[in-house]
mmCIF file of C-alpha atoms in Angstrom:
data_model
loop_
_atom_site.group_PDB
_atom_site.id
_atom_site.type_symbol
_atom_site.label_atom_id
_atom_site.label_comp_id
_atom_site.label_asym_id
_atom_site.label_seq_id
_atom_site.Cartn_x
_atom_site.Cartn_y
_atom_site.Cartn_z
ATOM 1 C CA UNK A 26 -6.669 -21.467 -15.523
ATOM 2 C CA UNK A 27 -6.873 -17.743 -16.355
ATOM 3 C CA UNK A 28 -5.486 -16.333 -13.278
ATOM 4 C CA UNK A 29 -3.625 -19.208 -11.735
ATOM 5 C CA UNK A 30 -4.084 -20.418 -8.556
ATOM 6 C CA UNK A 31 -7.113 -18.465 -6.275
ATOM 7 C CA UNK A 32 -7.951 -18.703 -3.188
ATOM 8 C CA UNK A 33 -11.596 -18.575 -2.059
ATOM 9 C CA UNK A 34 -11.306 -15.039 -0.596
ATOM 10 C CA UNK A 35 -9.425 -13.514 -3.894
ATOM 11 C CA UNK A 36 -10.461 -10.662 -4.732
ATOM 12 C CA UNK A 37 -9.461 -11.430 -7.940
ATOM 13 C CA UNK A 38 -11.393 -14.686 -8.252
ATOM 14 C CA UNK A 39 -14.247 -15.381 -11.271
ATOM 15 C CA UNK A 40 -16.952 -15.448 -9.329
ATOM 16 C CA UNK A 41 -20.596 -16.475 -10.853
ATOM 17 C CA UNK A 42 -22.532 -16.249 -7.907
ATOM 18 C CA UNK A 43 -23.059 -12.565 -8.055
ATOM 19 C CA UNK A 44 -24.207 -10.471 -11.155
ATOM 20 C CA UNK A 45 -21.723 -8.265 -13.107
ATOM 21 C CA UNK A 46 -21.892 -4.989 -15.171
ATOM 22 C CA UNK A 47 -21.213 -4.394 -18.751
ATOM 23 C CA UNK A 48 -18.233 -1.861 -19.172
ATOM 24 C CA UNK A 49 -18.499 1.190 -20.665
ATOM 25 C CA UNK A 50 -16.411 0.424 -23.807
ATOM 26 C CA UNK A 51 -19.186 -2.708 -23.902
ATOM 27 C CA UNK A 52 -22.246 -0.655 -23.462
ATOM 28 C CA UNK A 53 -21.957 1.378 -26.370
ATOM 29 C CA UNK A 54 -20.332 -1.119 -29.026
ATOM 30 C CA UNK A 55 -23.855 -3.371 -28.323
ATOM 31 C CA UNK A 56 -26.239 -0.201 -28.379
ATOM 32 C CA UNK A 57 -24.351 0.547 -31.890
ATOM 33 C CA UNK A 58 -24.501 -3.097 -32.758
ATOM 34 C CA UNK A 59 -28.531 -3.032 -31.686
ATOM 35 C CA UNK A 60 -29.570 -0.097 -32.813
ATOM 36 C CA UNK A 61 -28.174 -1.017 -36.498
ATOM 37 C CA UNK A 62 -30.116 -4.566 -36.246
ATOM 38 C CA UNK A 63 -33.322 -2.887 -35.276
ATOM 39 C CA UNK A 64 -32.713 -0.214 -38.321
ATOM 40 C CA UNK A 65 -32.461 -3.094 -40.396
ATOM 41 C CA UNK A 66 -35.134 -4.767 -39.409
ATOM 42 C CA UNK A 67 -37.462 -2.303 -39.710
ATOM 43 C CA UNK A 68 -36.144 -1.494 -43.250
ATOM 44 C CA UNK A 69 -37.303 -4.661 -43.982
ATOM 45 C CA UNK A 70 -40.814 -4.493 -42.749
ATOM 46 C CA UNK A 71 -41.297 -1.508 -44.601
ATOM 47 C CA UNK A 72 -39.333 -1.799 -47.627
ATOM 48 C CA UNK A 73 -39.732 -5.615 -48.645
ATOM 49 C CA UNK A 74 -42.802 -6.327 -49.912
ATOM 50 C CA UNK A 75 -44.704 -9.743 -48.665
ATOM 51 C CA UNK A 76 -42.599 -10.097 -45.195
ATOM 52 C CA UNK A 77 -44.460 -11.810 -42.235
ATOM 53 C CA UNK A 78 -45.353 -8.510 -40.342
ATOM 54 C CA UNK A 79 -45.713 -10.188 -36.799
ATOM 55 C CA UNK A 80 -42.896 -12.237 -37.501
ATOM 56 C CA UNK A 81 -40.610 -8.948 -37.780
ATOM 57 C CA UNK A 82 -42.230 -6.880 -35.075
ATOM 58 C CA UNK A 83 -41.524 -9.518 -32.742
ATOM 59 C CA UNK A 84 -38.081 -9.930 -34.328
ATOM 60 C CA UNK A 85 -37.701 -6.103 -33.267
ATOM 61 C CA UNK A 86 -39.511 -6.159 -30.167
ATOM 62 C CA UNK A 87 -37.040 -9.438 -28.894
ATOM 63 C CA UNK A 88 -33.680 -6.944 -30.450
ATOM 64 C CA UNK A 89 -35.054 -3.965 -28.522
ATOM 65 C CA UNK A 90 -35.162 -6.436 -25.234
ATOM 66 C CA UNK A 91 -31.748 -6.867 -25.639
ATOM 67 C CA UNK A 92 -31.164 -2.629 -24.699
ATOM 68 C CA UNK A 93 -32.296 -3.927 -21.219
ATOM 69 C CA UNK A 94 -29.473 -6.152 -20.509
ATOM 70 C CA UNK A 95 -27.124 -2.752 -20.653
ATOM 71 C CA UNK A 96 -28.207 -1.965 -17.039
ATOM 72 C CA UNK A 97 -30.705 -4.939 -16.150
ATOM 73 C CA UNK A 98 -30.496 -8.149 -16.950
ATOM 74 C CA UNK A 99 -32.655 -9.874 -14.650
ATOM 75 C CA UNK A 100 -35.391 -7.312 -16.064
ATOM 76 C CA UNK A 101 -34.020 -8.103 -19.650
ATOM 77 C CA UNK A 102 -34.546 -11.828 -19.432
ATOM 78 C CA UNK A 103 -38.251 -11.676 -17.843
ATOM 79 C CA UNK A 104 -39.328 -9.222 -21.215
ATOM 80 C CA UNK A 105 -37.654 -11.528 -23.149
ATOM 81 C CA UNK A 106 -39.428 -14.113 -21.532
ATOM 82 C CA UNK A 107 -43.015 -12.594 -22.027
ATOM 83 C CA UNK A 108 -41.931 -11.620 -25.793
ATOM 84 C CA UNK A 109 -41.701 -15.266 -26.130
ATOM 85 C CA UNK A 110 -44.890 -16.189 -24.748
ATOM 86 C CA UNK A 111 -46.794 -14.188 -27.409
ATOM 87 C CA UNK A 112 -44.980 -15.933 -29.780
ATOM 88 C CA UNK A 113 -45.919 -19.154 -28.980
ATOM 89 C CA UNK A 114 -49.610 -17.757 -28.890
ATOM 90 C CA UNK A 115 -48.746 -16.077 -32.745
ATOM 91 C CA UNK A 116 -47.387 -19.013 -34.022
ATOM 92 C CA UNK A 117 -43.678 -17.784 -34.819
ATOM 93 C CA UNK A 118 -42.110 -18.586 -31.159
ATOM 94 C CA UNK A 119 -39.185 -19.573 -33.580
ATOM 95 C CA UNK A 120 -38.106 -16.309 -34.336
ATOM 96 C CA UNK A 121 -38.094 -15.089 -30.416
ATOM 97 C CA UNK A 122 -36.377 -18.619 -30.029
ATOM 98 C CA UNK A 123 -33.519 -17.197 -31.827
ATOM 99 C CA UNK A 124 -32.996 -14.199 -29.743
ATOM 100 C CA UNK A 125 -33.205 -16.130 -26.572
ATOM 101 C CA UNK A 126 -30.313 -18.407 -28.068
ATOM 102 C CA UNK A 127 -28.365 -15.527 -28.737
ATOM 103 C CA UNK A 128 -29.083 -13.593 -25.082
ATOM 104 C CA UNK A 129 -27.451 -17.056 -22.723
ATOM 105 C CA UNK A 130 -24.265 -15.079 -24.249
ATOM 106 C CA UNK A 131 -25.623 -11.859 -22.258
ATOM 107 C CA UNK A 132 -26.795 -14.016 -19.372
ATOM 108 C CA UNK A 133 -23.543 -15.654 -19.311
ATOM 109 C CA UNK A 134 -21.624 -12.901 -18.906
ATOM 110 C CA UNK A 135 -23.737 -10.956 -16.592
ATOM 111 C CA UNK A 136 -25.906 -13.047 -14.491
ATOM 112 C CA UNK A 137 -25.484 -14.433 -11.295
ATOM 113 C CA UNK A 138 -25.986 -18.299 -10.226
ATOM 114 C CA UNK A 139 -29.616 -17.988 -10.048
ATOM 115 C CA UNK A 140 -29.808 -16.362 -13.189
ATOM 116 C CA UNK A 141 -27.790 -18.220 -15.222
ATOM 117 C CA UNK A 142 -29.784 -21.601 -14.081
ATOM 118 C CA UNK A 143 -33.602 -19.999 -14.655
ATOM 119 C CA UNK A 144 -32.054 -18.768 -17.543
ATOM 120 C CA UNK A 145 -31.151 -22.496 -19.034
ATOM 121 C CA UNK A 146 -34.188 -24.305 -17.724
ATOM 122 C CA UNK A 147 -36.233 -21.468 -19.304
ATOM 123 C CA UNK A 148 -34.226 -21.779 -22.188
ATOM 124 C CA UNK A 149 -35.122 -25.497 -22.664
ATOM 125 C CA UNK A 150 -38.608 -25.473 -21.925
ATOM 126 C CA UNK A 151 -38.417 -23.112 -24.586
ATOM 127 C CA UNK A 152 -36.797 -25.307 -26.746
ATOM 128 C CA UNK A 153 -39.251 -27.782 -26.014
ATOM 129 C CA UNK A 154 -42.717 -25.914 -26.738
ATOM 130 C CA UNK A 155 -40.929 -25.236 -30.313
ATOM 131 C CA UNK A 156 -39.789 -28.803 -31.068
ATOM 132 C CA UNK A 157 -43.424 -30.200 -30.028
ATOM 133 C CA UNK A 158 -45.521 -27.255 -31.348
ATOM 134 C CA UNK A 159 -47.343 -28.946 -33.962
ATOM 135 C CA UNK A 160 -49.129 -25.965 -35.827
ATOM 136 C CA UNK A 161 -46.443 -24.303 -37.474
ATOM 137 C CA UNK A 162 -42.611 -25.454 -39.537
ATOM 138 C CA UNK A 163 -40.924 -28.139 -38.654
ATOM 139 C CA UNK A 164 -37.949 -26.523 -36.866
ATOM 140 C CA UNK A 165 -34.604 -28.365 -35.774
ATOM 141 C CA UNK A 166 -34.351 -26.879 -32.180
ATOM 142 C CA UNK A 167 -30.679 -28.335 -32.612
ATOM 143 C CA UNK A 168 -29.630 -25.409 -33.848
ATOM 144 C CA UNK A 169 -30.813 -22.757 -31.312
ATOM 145 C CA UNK A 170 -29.308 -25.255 -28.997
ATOM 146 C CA UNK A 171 -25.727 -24.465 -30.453
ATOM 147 C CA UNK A 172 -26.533 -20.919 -30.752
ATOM 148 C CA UNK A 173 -27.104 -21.131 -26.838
ATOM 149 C CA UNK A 174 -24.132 -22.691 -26.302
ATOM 150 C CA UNK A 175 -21.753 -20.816 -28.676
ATOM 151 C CA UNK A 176 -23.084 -17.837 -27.330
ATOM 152 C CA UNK A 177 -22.887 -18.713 -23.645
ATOM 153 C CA UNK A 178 -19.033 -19.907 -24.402
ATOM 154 C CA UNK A 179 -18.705 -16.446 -25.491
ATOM 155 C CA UNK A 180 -20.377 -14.368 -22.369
ATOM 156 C CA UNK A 181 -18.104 -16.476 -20.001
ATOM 157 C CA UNK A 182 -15.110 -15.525 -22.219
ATOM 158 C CA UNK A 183 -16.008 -12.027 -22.019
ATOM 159 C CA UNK A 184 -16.599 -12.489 -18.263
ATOM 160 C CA UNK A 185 -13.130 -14.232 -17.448
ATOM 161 C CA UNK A 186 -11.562 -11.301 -19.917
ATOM 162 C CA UNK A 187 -13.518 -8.573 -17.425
ATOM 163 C CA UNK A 188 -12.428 -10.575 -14.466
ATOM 164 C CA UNK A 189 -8.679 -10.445 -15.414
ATOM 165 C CA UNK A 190 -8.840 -6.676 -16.384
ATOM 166 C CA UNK A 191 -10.444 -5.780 -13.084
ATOM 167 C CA UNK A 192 -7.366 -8.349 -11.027
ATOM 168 C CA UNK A 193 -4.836 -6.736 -13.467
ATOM 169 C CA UNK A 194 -6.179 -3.219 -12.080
ATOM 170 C CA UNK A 195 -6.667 -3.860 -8.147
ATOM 171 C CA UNK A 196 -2.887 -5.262 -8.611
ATOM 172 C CA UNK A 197 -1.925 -2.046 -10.271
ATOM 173 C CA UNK A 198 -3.516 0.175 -8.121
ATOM 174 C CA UNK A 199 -1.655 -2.216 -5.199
ATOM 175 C CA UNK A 200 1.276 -1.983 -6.440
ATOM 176 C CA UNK A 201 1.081 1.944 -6.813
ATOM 177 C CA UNK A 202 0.430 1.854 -3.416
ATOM 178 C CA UNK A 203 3.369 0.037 -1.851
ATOM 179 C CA UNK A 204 5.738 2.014 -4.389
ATOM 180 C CA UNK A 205 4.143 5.304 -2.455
ATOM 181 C CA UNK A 206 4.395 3.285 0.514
ATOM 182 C CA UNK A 207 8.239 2.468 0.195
ATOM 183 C CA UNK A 208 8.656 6.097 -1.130
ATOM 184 C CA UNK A 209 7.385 7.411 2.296
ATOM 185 C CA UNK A 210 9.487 4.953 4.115
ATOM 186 C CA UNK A 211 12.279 6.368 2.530
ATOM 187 C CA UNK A 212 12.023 10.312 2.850
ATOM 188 C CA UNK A 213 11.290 9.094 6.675
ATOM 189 C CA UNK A 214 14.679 7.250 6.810
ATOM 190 C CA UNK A 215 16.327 9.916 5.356
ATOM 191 C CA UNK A 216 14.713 12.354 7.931
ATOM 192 C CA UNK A 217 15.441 10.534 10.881
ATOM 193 C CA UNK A 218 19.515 9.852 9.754
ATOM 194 C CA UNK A 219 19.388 13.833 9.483
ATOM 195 C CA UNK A 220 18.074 14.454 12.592
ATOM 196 C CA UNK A 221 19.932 11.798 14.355
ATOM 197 C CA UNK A 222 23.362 12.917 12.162
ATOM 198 C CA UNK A 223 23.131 16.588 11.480
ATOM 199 C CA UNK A 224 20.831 17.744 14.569
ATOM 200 C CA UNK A 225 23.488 16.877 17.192
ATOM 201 C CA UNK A 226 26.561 18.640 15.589
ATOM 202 C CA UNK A 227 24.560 21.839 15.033
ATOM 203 C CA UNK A 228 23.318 21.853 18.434
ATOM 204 C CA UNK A 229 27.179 21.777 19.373
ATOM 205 C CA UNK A 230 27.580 24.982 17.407
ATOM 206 C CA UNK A 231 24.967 26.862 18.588
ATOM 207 C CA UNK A 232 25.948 25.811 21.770
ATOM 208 C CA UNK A 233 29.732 27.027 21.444
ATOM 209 C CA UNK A 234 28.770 30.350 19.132
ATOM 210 C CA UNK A 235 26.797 31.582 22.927
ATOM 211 C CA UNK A 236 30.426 31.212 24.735
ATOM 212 C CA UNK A 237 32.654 32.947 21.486
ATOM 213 C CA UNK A 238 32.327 36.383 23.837
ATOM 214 C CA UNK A 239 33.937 34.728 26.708
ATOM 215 C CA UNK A 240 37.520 35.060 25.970
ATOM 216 C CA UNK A 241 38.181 32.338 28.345
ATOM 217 C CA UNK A 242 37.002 29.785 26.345
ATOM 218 C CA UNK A 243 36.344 31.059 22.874
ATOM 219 C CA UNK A 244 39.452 29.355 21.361
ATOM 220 C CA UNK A 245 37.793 25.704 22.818
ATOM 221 C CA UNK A 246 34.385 26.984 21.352
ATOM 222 C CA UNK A 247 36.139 27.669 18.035
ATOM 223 C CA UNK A 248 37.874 24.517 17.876
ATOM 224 C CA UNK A 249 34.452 22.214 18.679
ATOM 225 C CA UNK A 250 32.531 24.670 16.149
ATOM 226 C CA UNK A 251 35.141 24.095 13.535
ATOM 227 C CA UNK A 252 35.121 20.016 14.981
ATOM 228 C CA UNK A 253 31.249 20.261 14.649
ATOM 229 C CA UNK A 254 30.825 21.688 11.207
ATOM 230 C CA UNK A 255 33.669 19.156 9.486
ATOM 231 C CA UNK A 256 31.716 16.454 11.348
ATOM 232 C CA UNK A 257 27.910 17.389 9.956
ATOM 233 C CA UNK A 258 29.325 18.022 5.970
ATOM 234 C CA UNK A 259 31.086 14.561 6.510
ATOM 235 C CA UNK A 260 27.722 12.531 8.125
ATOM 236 C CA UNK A 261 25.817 14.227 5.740
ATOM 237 C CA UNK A 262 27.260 13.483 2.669
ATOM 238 C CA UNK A 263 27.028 9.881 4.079
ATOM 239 C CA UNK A 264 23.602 10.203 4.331
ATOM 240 C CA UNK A 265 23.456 11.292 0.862
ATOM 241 C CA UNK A 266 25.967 8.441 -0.438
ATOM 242 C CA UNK A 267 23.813 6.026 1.253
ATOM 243 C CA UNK A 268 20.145 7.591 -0.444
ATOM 244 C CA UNK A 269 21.740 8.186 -3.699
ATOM 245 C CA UNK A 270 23.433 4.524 -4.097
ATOM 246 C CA UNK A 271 21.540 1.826 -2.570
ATOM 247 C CA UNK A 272 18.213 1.483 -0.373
ATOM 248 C CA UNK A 273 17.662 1.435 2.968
ATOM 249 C CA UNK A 274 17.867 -2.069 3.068
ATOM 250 C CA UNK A 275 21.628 -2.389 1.775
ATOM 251 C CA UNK A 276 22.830 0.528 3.562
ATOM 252 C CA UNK A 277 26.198 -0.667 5.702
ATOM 253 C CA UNK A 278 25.207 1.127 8.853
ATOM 254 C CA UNK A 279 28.298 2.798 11.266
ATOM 255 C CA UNK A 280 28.612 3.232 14.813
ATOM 256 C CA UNK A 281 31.107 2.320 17.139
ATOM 257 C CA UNK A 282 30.212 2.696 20.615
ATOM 258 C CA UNK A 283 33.693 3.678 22.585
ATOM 259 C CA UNK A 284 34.471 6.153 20.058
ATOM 260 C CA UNK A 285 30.480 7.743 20.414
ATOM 261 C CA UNK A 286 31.331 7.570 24.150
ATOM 262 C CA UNK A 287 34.801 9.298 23.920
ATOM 263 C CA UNK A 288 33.113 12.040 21.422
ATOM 264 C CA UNK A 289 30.697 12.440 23.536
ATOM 265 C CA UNK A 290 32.567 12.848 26.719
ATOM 266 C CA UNK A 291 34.980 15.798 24.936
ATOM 267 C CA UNK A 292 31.902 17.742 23.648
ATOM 268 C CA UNK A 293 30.335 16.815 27.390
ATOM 269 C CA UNK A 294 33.512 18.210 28.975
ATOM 270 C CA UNK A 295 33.526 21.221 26.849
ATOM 271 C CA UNK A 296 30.333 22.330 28.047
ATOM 272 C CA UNK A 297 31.394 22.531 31.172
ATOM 273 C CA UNK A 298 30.164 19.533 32.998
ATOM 274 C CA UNK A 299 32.581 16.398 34.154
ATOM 275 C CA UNK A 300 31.809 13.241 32.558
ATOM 276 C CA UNK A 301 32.163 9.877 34.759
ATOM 277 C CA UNK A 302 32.380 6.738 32.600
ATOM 278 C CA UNK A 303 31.626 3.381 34.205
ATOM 279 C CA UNK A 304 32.068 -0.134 32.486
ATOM 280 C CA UNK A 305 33.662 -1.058 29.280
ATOM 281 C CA UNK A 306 31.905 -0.156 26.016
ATOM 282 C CA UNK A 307 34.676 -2.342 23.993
ATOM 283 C CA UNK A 308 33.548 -5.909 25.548
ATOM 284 C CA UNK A 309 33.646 -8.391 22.578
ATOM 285 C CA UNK A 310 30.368 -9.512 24.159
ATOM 286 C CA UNK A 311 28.781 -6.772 22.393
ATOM 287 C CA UNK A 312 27.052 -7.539 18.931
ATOM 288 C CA UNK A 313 27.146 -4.567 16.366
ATOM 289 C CA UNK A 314 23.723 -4.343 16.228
ATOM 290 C CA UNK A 315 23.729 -3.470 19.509
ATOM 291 C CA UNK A 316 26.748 -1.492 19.407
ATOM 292 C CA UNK A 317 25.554 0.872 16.681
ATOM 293 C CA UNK A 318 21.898 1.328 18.337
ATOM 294 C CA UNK A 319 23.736 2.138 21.452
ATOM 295 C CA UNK A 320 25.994 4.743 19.744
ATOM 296 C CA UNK A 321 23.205 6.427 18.263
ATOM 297 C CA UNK A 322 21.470 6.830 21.789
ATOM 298 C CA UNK A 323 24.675 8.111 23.028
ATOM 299 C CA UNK A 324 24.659 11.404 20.841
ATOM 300 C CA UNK A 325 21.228 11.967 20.953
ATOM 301 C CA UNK A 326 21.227 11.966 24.783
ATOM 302 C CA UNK A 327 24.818 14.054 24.384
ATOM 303 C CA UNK A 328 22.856 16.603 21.978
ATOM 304 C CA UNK A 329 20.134 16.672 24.814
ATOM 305 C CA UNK A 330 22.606 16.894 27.926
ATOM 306 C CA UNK A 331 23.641 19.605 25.842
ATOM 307 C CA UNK A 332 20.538 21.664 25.674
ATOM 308 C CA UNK A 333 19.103 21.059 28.752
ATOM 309 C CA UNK A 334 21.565 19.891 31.844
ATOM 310 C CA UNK A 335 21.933 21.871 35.003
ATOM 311 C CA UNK A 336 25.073 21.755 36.788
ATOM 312 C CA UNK A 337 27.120 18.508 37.915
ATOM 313 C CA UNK A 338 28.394 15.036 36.261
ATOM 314 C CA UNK A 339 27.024 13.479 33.862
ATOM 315 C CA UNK A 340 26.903 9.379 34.161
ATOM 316 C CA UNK A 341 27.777 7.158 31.420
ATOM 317 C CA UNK A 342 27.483 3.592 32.496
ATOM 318 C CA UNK A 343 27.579 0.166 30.418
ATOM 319 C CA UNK A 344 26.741 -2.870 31.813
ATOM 320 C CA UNK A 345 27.384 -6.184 29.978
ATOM 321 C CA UNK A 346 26.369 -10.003 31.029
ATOM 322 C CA UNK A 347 26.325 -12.929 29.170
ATOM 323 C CA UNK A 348 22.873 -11.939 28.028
ATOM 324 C CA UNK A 349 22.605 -8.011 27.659
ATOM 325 C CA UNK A 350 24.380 -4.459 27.778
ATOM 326 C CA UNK A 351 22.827 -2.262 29.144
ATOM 327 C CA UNK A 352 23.348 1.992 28.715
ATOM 328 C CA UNK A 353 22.349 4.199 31.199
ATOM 329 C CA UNK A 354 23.180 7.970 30.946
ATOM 330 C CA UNK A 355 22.484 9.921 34.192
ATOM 331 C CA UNK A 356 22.686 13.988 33.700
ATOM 332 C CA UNK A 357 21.700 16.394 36.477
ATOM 333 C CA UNK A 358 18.508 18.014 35.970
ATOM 334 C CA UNK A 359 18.254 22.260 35.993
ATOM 335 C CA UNK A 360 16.440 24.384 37.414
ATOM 336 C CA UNK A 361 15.545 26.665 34.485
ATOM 337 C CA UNK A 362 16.839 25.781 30.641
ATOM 338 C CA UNK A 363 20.696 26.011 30.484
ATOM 339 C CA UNK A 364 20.419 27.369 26.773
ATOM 340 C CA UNK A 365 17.700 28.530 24.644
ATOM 341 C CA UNK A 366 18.266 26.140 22.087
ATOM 342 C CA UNK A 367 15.350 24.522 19.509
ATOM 343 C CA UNK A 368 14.192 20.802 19.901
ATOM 344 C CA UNK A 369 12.082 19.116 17.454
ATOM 345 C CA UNK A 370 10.965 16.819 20.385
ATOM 346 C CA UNK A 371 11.335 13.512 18.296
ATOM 347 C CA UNK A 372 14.602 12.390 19.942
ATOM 348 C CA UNK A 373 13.417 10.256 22.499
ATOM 349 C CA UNK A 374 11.038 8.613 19.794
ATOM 350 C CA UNK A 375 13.604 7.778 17.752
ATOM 351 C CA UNK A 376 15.901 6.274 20.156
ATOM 352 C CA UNK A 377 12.812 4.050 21.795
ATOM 353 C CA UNK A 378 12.226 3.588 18.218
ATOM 354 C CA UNK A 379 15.503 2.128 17.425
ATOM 355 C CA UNK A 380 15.680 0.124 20.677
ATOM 356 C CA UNK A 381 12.404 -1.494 20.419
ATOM 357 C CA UNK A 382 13.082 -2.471 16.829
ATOM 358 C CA UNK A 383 16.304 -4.078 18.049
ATOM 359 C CA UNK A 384 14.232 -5.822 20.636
ATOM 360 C CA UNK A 385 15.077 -4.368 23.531
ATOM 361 C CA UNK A 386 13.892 -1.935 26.129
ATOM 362 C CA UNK A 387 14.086 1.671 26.376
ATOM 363 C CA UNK A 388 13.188 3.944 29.361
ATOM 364 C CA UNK A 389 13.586 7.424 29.928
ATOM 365 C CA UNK A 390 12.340 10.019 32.984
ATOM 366 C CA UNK A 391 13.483 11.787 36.344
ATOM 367 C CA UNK A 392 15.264 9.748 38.525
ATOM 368 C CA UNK A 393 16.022 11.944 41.864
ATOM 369 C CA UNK A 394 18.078 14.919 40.842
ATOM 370 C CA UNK A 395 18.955 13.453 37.665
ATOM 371 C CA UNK A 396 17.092 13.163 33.850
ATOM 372 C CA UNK A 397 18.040 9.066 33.280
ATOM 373 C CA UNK A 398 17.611 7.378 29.513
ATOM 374 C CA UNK A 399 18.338 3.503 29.826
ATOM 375 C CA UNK A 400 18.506 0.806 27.241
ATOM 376 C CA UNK A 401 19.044 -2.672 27.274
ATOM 377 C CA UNK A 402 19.204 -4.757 24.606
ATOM 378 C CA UNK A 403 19.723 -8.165 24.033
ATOM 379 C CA UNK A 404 23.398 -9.839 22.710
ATOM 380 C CA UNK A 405 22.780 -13.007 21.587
#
């Protein structure tokens, strides 16, 4: 088979039960091709003396037919069908017979079902009248008959060759599309690990370069500014390791969810608040997957805390069972913005995101005096 194996719904599959359309590069090679056989033809009436007038103008008339089937076959085949009949009634249906041999190609490779099957039964009726007309030649209708079939192998060759040119595009095109696709998918990766990397580290700077004029603390602030900055060049040249030398899929991902906690805790603690740490984020019950989802949530709810906590302790609890571990961070709410610090807004997105494709659950809101994200996920 041509295109291997279809189904019935391929949108690549041969299909003769609707018409087609001539291409382009088709149309004008057999207008060339048409126009030179009507030239010659007509040369011939006028330039060769004793030729059978009627037999040539109907020889032209059933090659001008033939323009038809460029945008309308159907139409093409009832002319051609008529040009015949006054042939019979002229005596030189043989000559017409000829051009209706040569047009099952063209009816072949454009018609539908229908088509095609008037088209043959017409065709041997045809055939018929000329093998039992008994007032002109003897003609062998044989030979139209191999015409018809030569040039009907022909039109379906053309058609399968149309067929696989229009599958070989719609797979291009498809596959142009999922390259784009994957493209996409990447630069969004590549966002999100600088948002979730880079975002949280700066807001630690711009968090510490508001208390440099308090000479209190402005050697701490300089220390976690200077701990900050080493920490975004270093995740960030991971994140351009990992886009530079392998895809998404192959990327080893990092996160270890004590050391996130303990991080966080110290940058927490620096701001000003005291951190309380229930549970034990080291149980071996914890899978990685889990563990490196639940780091990630950890410093993009630090990086909020950060922005936006009033006064008080922050909560950081994990709870693990035999058949999830749970985080829940707990900071107290304020009564007007601690810091006016930018947000993009898409942090809680992508940690619901992250949860959710981990298959677990994520929840975030105001729970009494406190801002609460929890998010459980599942370790076995």
């Amino acid at each position: 088979m041509p295109f291997g194996p279809l189904t019935r719904d391929d949108p690549g599959r041969l299909r003769l039960t609707r018409g087609e359309r001539l291409t382009t590069l088709e149309r004008v090679v057999m207008l060339a091709f048409l126009v030179v056989l009507m030239v010659l033809d007509i040369f011939g009436v006028i330039f060769t003396p004793g030729t059978d007038v009627t037999g040539s103008v109907l020889s032209v008339t059933a090659t001008a037919v033939f323009v038809l089937y460029l945008w309308w076959p159907a139409t093409a085949t009832a002319v051609l069908g008529l040009v015949f009949a006054v042939s019979v009634v002229a005596g030189k249906d043989s000559v017409v017979l000829f051009a209706a041999a040569v047009a099952a190609g063209m009816v072949m490779r454009l018609g539908g079902t229908a088509h095609v099957l008037l088209y043959g039964a017409g065709f041997l009726v045809a055939t018929a009248i000329v093998a039992f007309d008994d007032t002109g030649d003897p003609v062998n209708v044989g030979i139209y008959l191999l015409f018809a079939a030569v040039a009907g192998a022909i039109g379906f060759a053309l058609r399968l060759a149309s067929a696989r040119g229009d599958n070989l595009e719609r797979q291009l095109a498809k596959s142009a599309e999922q390259e784009r696709q994957a493209v996409l998918a990447e630069r969004r990766w590549i966002a999100g690990e600088l948002h979730d990397s880079i975002a949280h580290h700066l807001t630690v700077v711009a968090l510490h370069v508001q208390m440099l004029d308090d000479p209190s603390v402005s050697k701490e602030s300089q220390d976690a500014i200077r701990i900050a900055a080493r920490k975004a060049m270093a995740d960030l040249r991971f994140v351009i390791d990992l886009a530079d030398d392998a895809p998404r899929s192959t990327a080893v991902q990092t996160g270890d969810l004590d050391t996130a906690i303990t991080e966080a805790s110290a940058e927490i603690e620096a701001a000003g608040h005291n951190v309380v740490v229930e549970g034990s984020s080291t149980d071996e019950r914890i899978p990685r997957i889990a563990e490196i989802v639940l780091a990630r949530i950890v410093r993009e709810s630090t990086t909020n805390i950060l922005k936006y906590a009033g006064p008080g302790d922050v909560i950081v609890r994990v709870d693990t069972d035999d058949d999830t571990v749970a985080l829940t961070m707990l900071s107290p709410l304020a009564a007007t913005p601690r810091r006016n610090l930018s947000s993009s807004g898409t942090g809680l997105n992508r940690m619901a995101e992250r949860v959710i494709g981990a298959n677990g659950e994520f929840a975030s809101g105001v729970e009494g005096e406190h801002w609460r994200v929890a998010a459980r996920l599942p370790v076995t």
